[in-house]
mmCIF file of C-alpha atoms in Angstrom:
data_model
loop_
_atom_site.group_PDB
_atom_site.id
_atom_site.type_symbol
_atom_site.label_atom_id
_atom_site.label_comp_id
_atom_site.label_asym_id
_atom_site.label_seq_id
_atom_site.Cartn_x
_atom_site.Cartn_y
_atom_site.Cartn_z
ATOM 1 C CA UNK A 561 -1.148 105.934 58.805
ATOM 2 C CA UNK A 562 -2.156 109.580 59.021
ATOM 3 C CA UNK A 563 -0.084 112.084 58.869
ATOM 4 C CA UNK A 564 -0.503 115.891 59.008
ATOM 5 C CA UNK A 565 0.449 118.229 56.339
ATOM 6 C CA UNK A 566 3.657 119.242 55.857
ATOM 7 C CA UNK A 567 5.201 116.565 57.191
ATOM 8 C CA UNK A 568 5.146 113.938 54.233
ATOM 9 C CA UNK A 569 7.205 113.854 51.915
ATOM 10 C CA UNK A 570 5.523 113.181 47.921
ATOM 11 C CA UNK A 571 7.568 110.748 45.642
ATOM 12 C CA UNK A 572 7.189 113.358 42.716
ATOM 13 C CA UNK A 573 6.932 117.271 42.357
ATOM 14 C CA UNK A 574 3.959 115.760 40.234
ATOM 15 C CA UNK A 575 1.788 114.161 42.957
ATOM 16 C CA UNK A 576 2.702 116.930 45.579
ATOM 17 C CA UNK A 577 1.659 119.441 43.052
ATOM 18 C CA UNK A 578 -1.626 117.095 42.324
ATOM 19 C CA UNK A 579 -2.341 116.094 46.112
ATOM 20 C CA UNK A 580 -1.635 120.220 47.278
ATOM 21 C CA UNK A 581 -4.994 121.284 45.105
ATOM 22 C CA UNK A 582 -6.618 118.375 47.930
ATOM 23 C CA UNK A 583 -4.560 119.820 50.695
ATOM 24 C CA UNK A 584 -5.135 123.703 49.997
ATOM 25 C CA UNK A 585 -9.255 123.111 49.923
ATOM 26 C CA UNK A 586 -9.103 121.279 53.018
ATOM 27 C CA UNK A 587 -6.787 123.758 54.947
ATOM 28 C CA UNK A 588 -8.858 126.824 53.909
ATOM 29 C CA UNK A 589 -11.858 124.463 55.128
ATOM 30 C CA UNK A 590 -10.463 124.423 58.020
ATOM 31 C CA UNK A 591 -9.811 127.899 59.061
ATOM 32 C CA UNK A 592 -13.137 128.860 57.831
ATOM 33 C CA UNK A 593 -14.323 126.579 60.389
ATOM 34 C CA UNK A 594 -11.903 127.673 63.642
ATOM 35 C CA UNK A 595 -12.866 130.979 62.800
ATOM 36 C CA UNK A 596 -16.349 130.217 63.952
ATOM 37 C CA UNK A 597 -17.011 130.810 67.874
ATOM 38 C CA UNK A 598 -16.865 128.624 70.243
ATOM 39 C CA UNK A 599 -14.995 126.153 67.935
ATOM 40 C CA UNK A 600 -11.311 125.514 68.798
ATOM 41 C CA UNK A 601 -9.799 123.271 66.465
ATOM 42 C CA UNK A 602 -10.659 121.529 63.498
ATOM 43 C CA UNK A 603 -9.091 118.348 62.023
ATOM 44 C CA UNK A 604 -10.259 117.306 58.507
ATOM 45 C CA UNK A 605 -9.146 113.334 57.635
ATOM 46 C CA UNK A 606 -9.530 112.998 53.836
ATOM 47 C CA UNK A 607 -8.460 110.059 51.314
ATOM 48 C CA UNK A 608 -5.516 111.045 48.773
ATOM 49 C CA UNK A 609 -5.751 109.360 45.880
ATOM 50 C CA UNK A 610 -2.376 109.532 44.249
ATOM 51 C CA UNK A 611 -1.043 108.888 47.525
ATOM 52 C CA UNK A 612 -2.878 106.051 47.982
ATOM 53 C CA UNK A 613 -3.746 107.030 52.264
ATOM 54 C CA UNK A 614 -5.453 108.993 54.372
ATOM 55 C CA UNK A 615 -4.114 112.194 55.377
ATOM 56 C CA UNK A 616 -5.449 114.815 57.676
ATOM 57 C CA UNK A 617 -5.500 118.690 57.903
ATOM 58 C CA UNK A 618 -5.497 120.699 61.375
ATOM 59 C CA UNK A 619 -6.095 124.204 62.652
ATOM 60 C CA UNK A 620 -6.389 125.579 65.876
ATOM 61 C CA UNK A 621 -8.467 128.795 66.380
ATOM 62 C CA UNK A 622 -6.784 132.261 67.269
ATOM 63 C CA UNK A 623 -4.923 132.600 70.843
ATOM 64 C CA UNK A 624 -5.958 128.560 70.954
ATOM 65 C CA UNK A 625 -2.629 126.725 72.536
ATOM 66 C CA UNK A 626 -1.963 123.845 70.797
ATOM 67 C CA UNK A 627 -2.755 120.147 71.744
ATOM 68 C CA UNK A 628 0.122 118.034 73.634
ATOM 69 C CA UNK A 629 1.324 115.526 71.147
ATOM 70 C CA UNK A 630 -0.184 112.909 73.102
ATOM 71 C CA UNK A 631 -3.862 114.276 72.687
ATOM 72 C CA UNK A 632 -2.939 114.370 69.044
ATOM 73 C CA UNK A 633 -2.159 110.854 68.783
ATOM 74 C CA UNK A 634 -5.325 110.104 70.662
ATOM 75 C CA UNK A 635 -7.476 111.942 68.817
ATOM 76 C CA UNK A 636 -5.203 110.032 65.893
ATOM 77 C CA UNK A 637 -6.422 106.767 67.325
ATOM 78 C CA UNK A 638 -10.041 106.668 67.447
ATOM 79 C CA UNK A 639 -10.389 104.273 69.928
ATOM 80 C CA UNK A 640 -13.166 106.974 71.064
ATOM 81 C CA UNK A 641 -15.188 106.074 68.064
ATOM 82 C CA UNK A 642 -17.561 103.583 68.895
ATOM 83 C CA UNK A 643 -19.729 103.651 65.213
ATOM 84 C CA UNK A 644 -19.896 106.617 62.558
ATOM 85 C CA UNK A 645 -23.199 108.363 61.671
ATOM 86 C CA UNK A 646 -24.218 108.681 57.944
ATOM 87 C CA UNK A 647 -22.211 111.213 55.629
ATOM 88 C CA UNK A 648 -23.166 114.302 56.420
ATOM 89 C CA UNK A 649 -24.817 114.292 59.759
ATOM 90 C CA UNK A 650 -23.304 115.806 63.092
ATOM 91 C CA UNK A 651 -22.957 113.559 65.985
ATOM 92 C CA UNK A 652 -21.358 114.719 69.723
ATOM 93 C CA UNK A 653 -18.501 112.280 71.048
ATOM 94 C CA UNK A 654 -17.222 111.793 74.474
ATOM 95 C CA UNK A 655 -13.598 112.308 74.336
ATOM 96 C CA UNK A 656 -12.437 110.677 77.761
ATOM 97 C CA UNK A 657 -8.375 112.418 77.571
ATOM 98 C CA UNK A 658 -9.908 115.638 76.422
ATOM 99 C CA UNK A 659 -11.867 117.772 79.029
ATOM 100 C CA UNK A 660 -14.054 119.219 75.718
ATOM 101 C CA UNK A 661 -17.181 118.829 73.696
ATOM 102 C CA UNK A 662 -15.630 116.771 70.364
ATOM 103 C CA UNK A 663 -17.872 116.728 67.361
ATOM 104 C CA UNK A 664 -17.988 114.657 64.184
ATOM 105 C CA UNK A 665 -19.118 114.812 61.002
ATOM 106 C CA UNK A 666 -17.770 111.979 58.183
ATOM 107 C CA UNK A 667 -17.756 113.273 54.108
ATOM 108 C CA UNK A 668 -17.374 110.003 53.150
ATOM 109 C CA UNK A 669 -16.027 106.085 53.739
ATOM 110 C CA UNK A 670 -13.137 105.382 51.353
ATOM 111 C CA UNK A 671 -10.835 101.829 51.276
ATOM 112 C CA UNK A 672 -12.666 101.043 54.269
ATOM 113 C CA UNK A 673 -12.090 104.045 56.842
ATOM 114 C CA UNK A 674 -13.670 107.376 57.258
ATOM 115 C CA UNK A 675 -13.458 110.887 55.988
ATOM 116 C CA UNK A 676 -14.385 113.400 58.194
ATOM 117 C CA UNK A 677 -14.595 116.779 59.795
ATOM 118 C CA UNK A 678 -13.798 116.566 63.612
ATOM 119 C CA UNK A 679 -14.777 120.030 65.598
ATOM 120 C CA UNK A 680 -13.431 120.371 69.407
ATOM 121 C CA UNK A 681 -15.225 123.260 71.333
ATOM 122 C CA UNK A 682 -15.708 124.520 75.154
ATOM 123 C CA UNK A 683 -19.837 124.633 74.878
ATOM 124 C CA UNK A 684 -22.389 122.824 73.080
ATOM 125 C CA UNK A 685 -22.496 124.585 69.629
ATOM 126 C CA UNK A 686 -25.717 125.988 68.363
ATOM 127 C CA UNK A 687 -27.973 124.747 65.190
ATOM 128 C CA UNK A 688 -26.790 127.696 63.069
ATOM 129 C CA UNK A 689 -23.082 126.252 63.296
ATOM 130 C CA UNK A 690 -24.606 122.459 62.863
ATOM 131 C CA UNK A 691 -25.291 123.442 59.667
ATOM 132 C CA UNK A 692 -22.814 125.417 58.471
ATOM 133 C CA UNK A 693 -20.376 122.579 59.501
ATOM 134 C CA UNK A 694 -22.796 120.179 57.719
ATOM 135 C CA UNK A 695 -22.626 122.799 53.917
ATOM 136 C CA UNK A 696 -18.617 122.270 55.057
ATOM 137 C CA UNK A 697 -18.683 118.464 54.894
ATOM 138 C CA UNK A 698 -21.031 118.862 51.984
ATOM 139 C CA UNK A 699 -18.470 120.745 49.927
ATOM 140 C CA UNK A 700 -15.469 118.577 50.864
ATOM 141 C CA UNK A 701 -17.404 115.571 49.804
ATOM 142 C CA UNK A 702 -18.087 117.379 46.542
ATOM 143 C CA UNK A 703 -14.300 118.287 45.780
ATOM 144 C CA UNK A 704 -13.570 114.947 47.182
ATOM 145 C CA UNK A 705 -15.641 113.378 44.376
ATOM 146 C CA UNK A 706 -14.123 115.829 41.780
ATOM 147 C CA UNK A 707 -10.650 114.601 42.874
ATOM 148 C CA UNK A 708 -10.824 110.766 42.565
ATOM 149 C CA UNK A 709 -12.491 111.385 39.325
ATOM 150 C CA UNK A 710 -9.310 113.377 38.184
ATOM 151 C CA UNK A 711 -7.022 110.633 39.733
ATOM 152 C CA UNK A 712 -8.738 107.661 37.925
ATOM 153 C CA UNK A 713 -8.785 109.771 34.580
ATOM 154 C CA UNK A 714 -4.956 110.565 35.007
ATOM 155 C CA UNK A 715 -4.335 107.015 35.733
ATOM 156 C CA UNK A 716 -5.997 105.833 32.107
ATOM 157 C CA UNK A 717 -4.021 108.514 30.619
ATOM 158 C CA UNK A 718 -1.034 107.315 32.240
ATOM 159 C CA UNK A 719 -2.217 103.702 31.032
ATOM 160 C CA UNK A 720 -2.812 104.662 27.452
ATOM 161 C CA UNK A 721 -0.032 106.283 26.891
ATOM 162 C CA UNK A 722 2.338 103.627 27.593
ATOM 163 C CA UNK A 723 -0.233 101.098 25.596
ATOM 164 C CA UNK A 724 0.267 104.061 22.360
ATOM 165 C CA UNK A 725 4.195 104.169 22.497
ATOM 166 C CA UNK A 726 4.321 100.301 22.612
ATOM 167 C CA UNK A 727 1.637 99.651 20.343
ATOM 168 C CA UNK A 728 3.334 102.387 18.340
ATOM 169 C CA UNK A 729 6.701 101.035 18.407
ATOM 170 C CA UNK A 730 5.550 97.947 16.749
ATOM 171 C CA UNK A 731 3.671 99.610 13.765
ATOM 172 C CA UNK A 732 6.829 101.248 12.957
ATOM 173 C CA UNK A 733 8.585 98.120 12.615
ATOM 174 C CA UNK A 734 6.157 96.987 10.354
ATOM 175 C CA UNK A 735 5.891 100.430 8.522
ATOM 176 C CA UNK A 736 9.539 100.843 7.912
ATOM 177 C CA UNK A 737 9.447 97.235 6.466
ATOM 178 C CA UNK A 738 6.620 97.897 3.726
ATOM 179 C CA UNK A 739 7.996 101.271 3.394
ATOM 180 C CA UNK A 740 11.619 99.368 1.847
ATOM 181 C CA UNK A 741 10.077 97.481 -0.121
ATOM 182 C CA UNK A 742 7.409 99.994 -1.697
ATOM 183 C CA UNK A 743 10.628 102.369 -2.488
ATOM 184 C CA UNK A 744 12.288 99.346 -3.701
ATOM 185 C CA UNK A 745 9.179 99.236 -6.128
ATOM 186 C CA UNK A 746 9.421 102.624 -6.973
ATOM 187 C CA UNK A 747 12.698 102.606 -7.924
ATOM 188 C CA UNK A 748 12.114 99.501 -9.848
ATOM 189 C CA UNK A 749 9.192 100.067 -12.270
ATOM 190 C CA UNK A 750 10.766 103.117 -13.501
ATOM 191 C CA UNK A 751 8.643 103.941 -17.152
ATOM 192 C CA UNK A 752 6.401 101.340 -15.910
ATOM 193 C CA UNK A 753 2.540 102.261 -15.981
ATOM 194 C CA UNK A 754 2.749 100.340 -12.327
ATOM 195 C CA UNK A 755 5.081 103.766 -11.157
ATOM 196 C CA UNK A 756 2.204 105.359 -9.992
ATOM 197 C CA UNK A 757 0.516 103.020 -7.726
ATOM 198 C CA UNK A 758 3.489 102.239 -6.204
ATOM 199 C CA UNK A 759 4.705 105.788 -5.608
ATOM 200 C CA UNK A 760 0.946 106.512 -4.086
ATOM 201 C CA UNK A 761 1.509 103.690 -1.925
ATOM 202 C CA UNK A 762 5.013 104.868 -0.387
ATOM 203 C CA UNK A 763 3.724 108.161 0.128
ATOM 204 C CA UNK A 764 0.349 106.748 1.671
ATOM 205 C CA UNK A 765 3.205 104.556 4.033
ATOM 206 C CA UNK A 766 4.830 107.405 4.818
ATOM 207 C CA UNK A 767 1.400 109.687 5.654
ATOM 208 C CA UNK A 768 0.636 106.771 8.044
ATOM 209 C CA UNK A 769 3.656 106.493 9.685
ATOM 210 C CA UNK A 770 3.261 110.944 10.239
ATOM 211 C CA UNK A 771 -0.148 110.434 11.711
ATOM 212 C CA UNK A 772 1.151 107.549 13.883
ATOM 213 C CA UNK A 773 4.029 109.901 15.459
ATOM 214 C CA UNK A 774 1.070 112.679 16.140
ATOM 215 C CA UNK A 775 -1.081 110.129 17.964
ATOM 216 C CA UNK A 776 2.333 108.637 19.795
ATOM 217 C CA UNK A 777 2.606 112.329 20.970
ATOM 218 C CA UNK A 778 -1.594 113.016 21.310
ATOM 219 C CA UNK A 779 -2.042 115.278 24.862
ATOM 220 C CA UNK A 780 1.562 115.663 25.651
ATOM 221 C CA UNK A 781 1.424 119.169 25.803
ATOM 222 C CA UNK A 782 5.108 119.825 25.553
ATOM 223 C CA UNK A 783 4.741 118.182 22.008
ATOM 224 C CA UNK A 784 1.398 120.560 21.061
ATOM 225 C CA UNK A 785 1.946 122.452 18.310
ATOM 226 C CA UNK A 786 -0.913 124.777 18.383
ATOM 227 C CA UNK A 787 -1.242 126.901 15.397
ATOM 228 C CA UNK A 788 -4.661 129.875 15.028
ATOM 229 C CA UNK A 789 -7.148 127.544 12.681
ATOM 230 C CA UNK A 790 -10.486 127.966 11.708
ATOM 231 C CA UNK A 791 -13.303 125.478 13.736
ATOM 232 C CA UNK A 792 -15.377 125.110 10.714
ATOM 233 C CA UNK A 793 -13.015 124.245 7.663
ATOM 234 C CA UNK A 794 -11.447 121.575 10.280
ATOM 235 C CA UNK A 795 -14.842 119.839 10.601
ATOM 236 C CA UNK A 796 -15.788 120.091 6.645
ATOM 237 C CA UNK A 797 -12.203 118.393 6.438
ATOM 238 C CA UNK A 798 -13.180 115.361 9.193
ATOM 239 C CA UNK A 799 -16.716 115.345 6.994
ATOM 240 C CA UNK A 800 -14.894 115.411 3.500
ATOM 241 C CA UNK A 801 -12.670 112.308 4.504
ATOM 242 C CA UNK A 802 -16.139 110.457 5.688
ATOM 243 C CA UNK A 803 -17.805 111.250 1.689
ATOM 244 C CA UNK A 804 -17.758 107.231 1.325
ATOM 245 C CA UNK A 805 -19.474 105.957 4.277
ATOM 246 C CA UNK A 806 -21.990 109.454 4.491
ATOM 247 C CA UNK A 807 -22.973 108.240 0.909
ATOM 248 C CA UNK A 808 -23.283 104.512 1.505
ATOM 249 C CA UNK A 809 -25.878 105.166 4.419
ATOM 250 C CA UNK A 810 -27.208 108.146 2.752
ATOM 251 C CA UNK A 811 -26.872 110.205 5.838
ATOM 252 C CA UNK A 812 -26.229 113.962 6.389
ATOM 253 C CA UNK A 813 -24.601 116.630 8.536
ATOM 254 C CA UNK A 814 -25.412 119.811 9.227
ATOM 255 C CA UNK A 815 -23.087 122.316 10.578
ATOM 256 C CA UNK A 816 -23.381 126.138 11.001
ATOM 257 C CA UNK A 817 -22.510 128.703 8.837
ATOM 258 C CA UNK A 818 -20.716 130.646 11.473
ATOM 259 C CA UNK A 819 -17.232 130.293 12.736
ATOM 260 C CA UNK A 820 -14.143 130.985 14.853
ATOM 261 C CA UNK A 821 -10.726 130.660 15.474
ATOM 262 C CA UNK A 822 -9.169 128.330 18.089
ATOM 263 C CA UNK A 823 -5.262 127.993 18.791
ATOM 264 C CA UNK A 824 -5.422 124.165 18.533
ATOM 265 C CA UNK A 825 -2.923 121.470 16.998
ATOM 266 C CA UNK A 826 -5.047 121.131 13.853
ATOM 267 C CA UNK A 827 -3.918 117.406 13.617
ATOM 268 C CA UNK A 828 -4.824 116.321 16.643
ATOM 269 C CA UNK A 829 -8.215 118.213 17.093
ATOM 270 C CA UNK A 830 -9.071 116.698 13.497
ATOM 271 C CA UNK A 831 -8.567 113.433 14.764
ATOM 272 C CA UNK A 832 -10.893 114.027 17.550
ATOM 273 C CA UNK A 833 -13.636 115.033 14.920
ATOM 274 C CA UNK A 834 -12.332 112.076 12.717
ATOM 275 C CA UNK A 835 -13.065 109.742 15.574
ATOM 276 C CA UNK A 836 -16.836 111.428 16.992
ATOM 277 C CA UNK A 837 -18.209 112.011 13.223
ATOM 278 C CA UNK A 838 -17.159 108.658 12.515
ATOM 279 C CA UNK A 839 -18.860 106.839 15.725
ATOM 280 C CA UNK A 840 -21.985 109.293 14.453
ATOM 281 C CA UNK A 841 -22.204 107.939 11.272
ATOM 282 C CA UNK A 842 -21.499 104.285 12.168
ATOM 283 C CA UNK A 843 -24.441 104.308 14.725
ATOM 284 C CA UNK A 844 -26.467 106.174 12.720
ATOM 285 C CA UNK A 845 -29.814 104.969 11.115
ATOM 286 C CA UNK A 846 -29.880 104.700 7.229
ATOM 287 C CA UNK A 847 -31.039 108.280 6.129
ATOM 288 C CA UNK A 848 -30.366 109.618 9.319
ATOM 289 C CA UNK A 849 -28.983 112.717 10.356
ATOM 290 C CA UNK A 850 -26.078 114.513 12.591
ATOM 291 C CA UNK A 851 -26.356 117.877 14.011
ATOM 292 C CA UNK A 852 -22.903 119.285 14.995
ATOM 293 C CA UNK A 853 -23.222 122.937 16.144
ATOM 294 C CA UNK A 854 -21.516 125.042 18.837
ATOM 295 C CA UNK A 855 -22.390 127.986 20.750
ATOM 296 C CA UNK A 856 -19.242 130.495 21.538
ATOM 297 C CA UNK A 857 -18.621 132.332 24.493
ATOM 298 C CA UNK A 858 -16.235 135.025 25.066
ATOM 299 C CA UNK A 859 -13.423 132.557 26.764
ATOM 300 C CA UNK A 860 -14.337 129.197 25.272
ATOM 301 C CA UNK A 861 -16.992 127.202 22.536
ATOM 302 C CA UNK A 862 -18.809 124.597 23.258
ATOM 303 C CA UNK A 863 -19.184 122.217 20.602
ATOM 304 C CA UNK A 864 -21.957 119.508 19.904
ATOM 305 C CA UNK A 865 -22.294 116.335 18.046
ATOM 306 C CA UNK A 866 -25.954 114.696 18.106
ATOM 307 C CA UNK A 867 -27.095 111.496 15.999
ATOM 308 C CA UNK A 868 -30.373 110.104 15.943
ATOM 309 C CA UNK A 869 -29.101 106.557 16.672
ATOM 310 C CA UNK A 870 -29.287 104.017 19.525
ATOM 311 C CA UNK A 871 -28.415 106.349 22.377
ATOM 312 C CA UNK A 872 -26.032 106.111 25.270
ATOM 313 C CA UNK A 873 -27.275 103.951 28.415
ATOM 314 C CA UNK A 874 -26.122 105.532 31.632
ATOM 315 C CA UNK A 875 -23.374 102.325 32.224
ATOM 316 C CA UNK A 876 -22.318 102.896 28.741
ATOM 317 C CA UNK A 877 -21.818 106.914 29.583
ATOM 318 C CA UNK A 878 -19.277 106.281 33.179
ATOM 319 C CA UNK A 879 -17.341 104.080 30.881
ATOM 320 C CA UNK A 880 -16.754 104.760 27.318
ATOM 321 C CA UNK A 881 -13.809 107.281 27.595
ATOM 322 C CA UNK A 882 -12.446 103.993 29.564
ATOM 323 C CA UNK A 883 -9.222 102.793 27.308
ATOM 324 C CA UNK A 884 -10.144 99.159 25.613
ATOM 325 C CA UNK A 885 -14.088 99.928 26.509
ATOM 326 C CA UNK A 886 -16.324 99.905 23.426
ATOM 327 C CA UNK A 887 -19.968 99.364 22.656
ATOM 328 C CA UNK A 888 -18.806 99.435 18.708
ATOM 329 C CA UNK A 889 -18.420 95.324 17.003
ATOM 330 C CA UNK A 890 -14.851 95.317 16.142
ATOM 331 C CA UNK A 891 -13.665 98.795 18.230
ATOM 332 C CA UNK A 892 -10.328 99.402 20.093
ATOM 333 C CA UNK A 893 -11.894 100.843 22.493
ATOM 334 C CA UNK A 894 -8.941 103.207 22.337
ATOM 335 C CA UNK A 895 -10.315 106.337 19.668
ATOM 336 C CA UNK A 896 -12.787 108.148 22.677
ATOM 337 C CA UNK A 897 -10.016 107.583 25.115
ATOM 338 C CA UNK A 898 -7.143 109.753 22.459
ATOM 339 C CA UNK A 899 -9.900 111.942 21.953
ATOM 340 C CA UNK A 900 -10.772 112.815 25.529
ATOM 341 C CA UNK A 901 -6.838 112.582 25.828
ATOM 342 C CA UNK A 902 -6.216 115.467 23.409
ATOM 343 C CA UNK A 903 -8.862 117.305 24.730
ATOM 344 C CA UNK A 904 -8.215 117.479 27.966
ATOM 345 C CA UNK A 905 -4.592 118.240 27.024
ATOM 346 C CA UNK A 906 -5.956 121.302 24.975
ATOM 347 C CA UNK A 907 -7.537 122.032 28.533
ATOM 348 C CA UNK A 908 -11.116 121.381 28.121
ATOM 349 C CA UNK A 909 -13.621 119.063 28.376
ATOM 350 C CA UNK A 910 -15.430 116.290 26.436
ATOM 351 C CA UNK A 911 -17.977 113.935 27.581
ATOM 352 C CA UNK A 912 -21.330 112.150 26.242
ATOM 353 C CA UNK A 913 -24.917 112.219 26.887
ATOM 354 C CA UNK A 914 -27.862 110.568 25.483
ATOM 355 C CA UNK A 915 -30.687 113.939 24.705
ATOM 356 C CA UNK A 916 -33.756 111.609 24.226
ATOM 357 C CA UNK A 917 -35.248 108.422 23.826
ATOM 358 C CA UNK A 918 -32.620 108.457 20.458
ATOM 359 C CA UNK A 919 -29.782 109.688 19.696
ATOM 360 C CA UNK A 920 -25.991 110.187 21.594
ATOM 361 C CA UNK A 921 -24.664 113.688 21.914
ATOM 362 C CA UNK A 922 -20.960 114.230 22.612
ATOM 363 C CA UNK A 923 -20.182 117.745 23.936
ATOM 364 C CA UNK A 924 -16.651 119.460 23.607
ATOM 365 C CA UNK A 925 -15.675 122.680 25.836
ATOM 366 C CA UNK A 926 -12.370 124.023 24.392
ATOM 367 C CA UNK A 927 -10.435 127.675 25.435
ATOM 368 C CA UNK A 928 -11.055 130.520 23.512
ATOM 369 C CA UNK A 929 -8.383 132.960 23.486
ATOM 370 C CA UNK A 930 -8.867 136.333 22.842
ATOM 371 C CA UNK A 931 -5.479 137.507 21.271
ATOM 372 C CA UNK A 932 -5.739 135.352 18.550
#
């Protein structure tokens, strides 16, 4: 059922706070539109996602009286609407309760039903307004895109982080096990030349069971602890840890000699390097080589990761931040969906392309502050 704005009530301050960004475009939409002669009212119907309905914005042009809440349940009904045109064009409707020339214009069909810009006016309207209502519906269908795209990435967030605190609570089990019995052995092969190993192997335990708490926490952004650190030492860290592999395939990376400082939480921004420089490597060819470089801008950097492997097909691109969804033998499918986690959390942006024939580029936008 539709209802207008400001008259349902949200489940959570988070949704109404989510579904008002929705709401706010629409209404300013809307009185952009009234304020256009000879139009009278405007009624925008639009799909919330987090609400899971359709919900509609109105606004009735200056000195216009307002509609008998009978016409408004007509107009409501649609029982006037005999077929819809194609997104984006305008098409005149005979409203028979309604002594007025109706217009409509649909942004988009959604679970079935339309989205759409409805116009009521006194005389035909001319082809100068046809098409600035058209750039209207245009721009709603473009923030309409940008908004489902925001609700299905919140939704995997939501997803993975109740799959990382169970999977999480698990490995802890397990760690805190192991980690007994390695202090048990530590305790027990006191002057023994074993000692070491053992003690390496508690500490190693209880490095693991660190790193597991910071990826429990990864893109809660109460839990950020964001500390000024220099962009370049973190990636010769992410590169120093993959020595092993880089020498087994004989491959290189480059990076540049310039650098900045980001306010970041160093050990979750490594682990998004950790997890890109890795996939580079893996997919690279033997001998091959990965670019990372970044450009930086007076309010943000852009970072980039290229290899000269296989490349990203466009299926491949819409779905690999997708928790569980991996194109690598053996993956998670989890380590691109923390990383575009964190980053998102740090607020910016991180998504992959394919720049030729060969070769997968991932791109990172991160905040640049300038007190720092």
């Amino acid at each position: 059922m539709i209802r207008e704005v400001g008259l349902h009530k949200k489940t959570s301050h988070q949704h109404e706070f989510i579904s008002s960004n929705i709401q706010e475009f629409c209404q300013l939409q809307s009185a952009q539109l009234t304020s256009q002669q000879p139009i009278l009212f405007a009624r925008i119907v639009y799909h919330d996602y987090f609400l899971k309905t359709h919900q509609e914005v109105i606004k009735y042009a200056i000195n216009q009286a307002h509609f008998l809440p009978k016409t408004l349940a007509y107009l409501r009904s649609e029982s006037y609407l005999i077929d819809f045109p194609p997104v984006g064009k305008i098409c005149e409707i005979q409203l028979h309760k309604l002594p007025a020339i109706a217009y409509i214009c649909p942004i988009g069909y959604r679970n079935q039903k339309p989205e759409y810009i409805q116009i009521i006016t006194n005389e035909p309207i001319s082809q100068c307004l046809q098409d600035y209502i058209k750039q209207s519906a245009m721009l709603l269908s473009n923030y309409a895109a940008i908004y489902l795209d925001y609700g299905r990435q919140k939704a995997e967030i939501k997803l993975l982080e109740h799959i990382l605190h169970r999977v999480g609570h698990q490995l802890r089990s397990h760690l805190a096990m192991i980690g007994l019995y390695a202090n048990n052995l530590c305790l027990g092969l006191k002057e023994s030349p074993w000692q070491e190993q053992a003690t390496i192997i508690n500490e190693s335990i209880q490095d693991i069971d660190t790193n597991l708490t910071e990826i429990i926490n990864c893109g809660q952004g109460e839990k950020l602890r964001t500390s000024p650190q220099d962009l370049r030492n973190l990636v010769l860290e992410s590169i120093q840890c993959l020595q092993p592999l880089l020498a087994q395939k004989q491959v290189t990376i480059s990076i540049p000699d310039i650098s900045t400082t980001l306010l970041i939480d160093r050990l979750q921004i490594k682990q998004v390097f950790d997890n890109l420089l890795s996939n580079a490597v893996y997919f690279s060819p033997q001998s091959g080589r990965i670019t990372c470089s970044w450009q930086i801008f007076q309010d943000e950097i852009l970072i980039k990761i290229s290899d000269q492997g296989p490349g990203i097909s466009p299926e491949d691109t819409q779905q690999i931040f997708t928790p569980f969804y991996s194109t690598r033998p053996g993956g998670t499918g989890l380590g691109l969906a923390i990383a575009k986690k964190i980053i998102l959390d740090h607020y910016g942006n991180l998504w992959a392309q394919s720049v030729s024939e060969l070769g997968a580029q991932f791109c990172i936008i991160l905040p640049r502050p300038q007190n720092i």
